[in-house]
PDB file of C-alpha atoms in Angstrom:
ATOM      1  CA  UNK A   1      64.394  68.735 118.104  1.00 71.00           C
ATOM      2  CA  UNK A   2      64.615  66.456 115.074  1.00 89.00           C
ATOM      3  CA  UNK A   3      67.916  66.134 112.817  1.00 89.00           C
ATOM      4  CA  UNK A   4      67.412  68.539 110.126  1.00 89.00           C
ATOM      5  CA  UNK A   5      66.196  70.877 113.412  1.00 89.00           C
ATOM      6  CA  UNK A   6      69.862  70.545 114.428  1.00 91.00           C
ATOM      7  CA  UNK A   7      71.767  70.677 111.539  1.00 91.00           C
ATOM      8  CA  UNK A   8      69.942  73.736 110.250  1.00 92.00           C
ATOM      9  CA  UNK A   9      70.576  75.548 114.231  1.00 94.00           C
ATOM     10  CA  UNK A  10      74.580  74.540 113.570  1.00 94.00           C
ATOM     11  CA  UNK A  11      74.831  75.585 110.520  1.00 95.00           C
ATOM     12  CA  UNK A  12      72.926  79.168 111.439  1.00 96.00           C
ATOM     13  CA  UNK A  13      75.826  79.296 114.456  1.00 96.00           C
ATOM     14  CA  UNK A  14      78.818  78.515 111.943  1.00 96.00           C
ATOM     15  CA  UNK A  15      77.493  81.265 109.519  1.00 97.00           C
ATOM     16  CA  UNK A  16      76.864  83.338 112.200  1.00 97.00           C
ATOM     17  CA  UNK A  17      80.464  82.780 113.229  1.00 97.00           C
ATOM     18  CA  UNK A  18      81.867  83.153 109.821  1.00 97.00           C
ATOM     19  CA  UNK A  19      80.272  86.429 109.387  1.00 97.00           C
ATOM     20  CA  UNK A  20      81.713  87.862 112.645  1.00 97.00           C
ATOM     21  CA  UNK A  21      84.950  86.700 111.974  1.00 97.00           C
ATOM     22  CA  UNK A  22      85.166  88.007 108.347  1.00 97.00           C
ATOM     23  CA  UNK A  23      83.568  91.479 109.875  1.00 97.00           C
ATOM     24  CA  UNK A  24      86.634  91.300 112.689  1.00 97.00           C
ATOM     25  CA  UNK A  25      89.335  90.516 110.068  1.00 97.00           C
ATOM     26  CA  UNK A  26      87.790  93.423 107.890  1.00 96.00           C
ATOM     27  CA  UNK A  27      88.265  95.747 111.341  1.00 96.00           C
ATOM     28  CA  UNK A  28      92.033  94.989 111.311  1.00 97.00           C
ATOM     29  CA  UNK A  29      92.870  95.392 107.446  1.00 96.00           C
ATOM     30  CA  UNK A  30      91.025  98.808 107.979  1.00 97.00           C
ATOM     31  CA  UNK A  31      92.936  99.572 111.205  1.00 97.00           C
ATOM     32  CA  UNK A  32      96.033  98.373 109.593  1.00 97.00           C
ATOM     33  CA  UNK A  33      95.884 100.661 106.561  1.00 97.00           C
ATOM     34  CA  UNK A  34      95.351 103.248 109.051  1.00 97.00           C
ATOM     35  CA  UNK A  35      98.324 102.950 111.067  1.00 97.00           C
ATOM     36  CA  UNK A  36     100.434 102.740 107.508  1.00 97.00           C
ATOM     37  CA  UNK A  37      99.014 106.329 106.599  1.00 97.00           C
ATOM     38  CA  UNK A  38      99.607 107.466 110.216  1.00 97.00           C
ATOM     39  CA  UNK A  39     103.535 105.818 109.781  1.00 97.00           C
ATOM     40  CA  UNK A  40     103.784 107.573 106.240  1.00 97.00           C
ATOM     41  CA  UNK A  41     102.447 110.839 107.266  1.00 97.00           C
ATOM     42  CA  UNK A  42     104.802 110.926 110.475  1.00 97.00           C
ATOM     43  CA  UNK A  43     108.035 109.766 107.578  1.00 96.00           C
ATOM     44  CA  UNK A  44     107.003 112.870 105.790  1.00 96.00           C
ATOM     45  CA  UNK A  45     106.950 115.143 109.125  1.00 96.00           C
ATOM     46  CA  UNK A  46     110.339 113.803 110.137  1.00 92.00           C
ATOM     47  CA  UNK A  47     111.813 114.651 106.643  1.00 92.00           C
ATOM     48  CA  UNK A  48     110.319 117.748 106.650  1.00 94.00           C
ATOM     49  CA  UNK A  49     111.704 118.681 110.336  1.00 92.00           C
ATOM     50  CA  UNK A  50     115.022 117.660 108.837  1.00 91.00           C
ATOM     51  CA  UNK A  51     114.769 119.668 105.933  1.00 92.00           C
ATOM     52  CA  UNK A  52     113.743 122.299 107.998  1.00 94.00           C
ATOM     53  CA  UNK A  53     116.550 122.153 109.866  1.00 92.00           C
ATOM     54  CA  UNK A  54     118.889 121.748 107.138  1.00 92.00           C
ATOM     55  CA  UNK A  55     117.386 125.127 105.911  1.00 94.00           C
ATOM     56  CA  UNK A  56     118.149 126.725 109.704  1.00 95.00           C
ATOM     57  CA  UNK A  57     121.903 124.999 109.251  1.00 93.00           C
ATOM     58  CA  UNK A  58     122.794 126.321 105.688  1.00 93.00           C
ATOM     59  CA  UNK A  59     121.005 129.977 106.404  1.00 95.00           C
ATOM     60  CA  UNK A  60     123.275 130.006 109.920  1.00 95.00           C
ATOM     61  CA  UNK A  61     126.107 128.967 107.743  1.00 93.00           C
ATOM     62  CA  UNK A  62     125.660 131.401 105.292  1.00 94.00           C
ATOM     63  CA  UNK A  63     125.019 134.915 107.378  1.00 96.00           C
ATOM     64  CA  UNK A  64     128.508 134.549 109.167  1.00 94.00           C
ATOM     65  CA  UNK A  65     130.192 133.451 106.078  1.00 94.00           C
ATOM     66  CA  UNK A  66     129.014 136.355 104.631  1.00 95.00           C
ATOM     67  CA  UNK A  67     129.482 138.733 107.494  1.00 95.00           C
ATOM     68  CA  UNK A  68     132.981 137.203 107.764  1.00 94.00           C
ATOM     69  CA  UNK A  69     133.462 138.216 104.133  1.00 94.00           C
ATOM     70  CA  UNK A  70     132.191 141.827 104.690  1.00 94.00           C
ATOM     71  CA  UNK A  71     134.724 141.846 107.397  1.00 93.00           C
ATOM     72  CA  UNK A  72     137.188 140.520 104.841  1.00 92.00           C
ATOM     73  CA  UNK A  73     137.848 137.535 106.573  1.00 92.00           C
ATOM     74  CA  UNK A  74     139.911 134.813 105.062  1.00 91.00           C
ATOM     75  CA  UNK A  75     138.901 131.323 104.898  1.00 89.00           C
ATOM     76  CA  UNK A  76     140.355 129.960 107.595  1.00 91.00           C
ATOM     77  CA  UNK A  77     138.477 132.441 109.797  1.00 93.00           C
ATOM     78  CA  UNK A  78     135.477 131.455 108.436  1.00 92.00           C
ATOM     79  CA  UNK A  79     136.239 127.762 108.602  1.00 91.00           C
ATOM     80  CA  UNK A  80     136.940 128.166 112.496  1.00 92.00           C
ATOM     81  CA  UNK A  81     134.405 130.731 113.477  1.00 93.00           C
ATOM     82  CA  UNK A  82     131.351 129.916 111.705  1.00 92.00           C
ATOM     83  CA  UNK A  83     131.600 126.411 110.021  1.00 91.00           C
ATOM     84  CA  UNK A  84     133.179 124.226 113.091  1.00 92.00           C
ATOM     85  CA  UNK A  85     130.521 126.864 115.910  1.00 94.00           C
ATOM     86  CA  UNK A  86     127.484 125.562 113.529  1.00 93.00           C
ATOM     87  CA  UNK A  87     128.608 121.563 112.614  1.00 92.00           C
ATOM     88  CA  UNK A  88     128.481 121.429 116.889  1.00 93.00           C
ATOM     89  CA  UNK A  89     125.634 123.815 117.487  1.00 94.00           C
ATOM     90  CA  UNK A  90     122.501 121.462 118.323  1.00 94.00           C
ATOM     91  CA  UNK A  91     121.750 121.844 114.984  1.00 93.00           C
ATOM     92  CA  UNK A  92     124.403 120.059 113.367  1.00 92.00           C
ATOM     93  CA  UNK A  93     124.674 117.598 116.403  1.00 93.00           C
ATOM     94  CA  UNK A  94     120.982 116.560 115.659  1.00 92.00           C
ATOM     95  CA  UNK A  95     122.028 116.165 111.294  1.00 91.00           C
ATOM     96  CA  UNK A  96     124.973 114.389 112.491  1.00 90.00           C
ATOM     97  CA  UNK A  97     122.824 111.977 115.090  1.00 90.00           C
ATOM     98  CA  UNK A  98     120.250 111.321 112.390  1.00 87.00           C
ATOM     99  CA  UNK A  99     122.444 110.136 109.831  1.00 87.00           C
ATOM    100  CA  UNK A 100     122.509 114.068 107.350  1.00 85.00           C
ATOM    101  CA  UNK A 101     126.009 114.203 108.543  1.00 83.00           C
ATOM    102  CA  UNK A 102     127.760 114.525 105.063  1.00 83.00           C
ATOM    103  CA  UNK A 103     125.418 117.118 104.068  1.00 77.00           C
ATOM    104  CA  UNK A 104     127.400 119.182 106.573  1.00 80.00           C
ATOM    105  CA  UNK A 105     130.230 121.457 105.371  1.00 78.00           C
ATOM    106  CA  UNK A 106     133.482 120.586 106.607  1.00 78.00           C
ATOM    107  CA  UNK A 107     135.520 122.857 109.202  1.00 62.00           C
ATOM    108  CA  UNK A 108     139.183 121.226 107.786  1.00 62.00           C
TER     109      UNK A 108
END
């Protein structure tokens, strides 16, 4: 094989090369992107499970409140028999553990 044989074969393998490493780095951006949709959409779930469970907290809050009231219950009966049950029900454990804890209402 002459010179120009040569040169012309290496520089057909470093294209070559070139090409499938530009179509591999191409691969990972894509995949990348992917798993940054996949991580947003699963942010969004989790906030939504939270507000979900917010919703759960405040409608539990607010049936004994008001069946408290019906039973003309004072405050502090409400305070101790439906805030305090509800801010240490799962529930309100799980707000507390994932940081919602001053969204709570207060049992004092």
């Amino acid at each position: 094989m002459n010179k120009i044989a040569k040169a012309f074969m290496a520089l057909t393998v470093l294209i070559f090369l070139a090409f499938i490493s530009f179509m591999m780095f191409l691969n990972y951006v894509q995949k990348e992107e992917e798993l940054q949709v996949e991580r947003d959409m699963l942010k969004v779930q989790d906030e939504a499970h939270v507000d979900n469970l917010f919703t759960v907290y405040q409608n539990n809050i607010s049936t004994c409140s008001r069946q408290a009231r019906e039973a003309e219950r004072d405050e502090a009966f409400i305070k101790e028999n439906c805030i305090k049950p509800v801010n240490e029900s799962i529930i309100g454990q799980w707000l507390q553990e994932r940081g919602y804890g001053s969204l709570l209402e207060t049992a004092e």
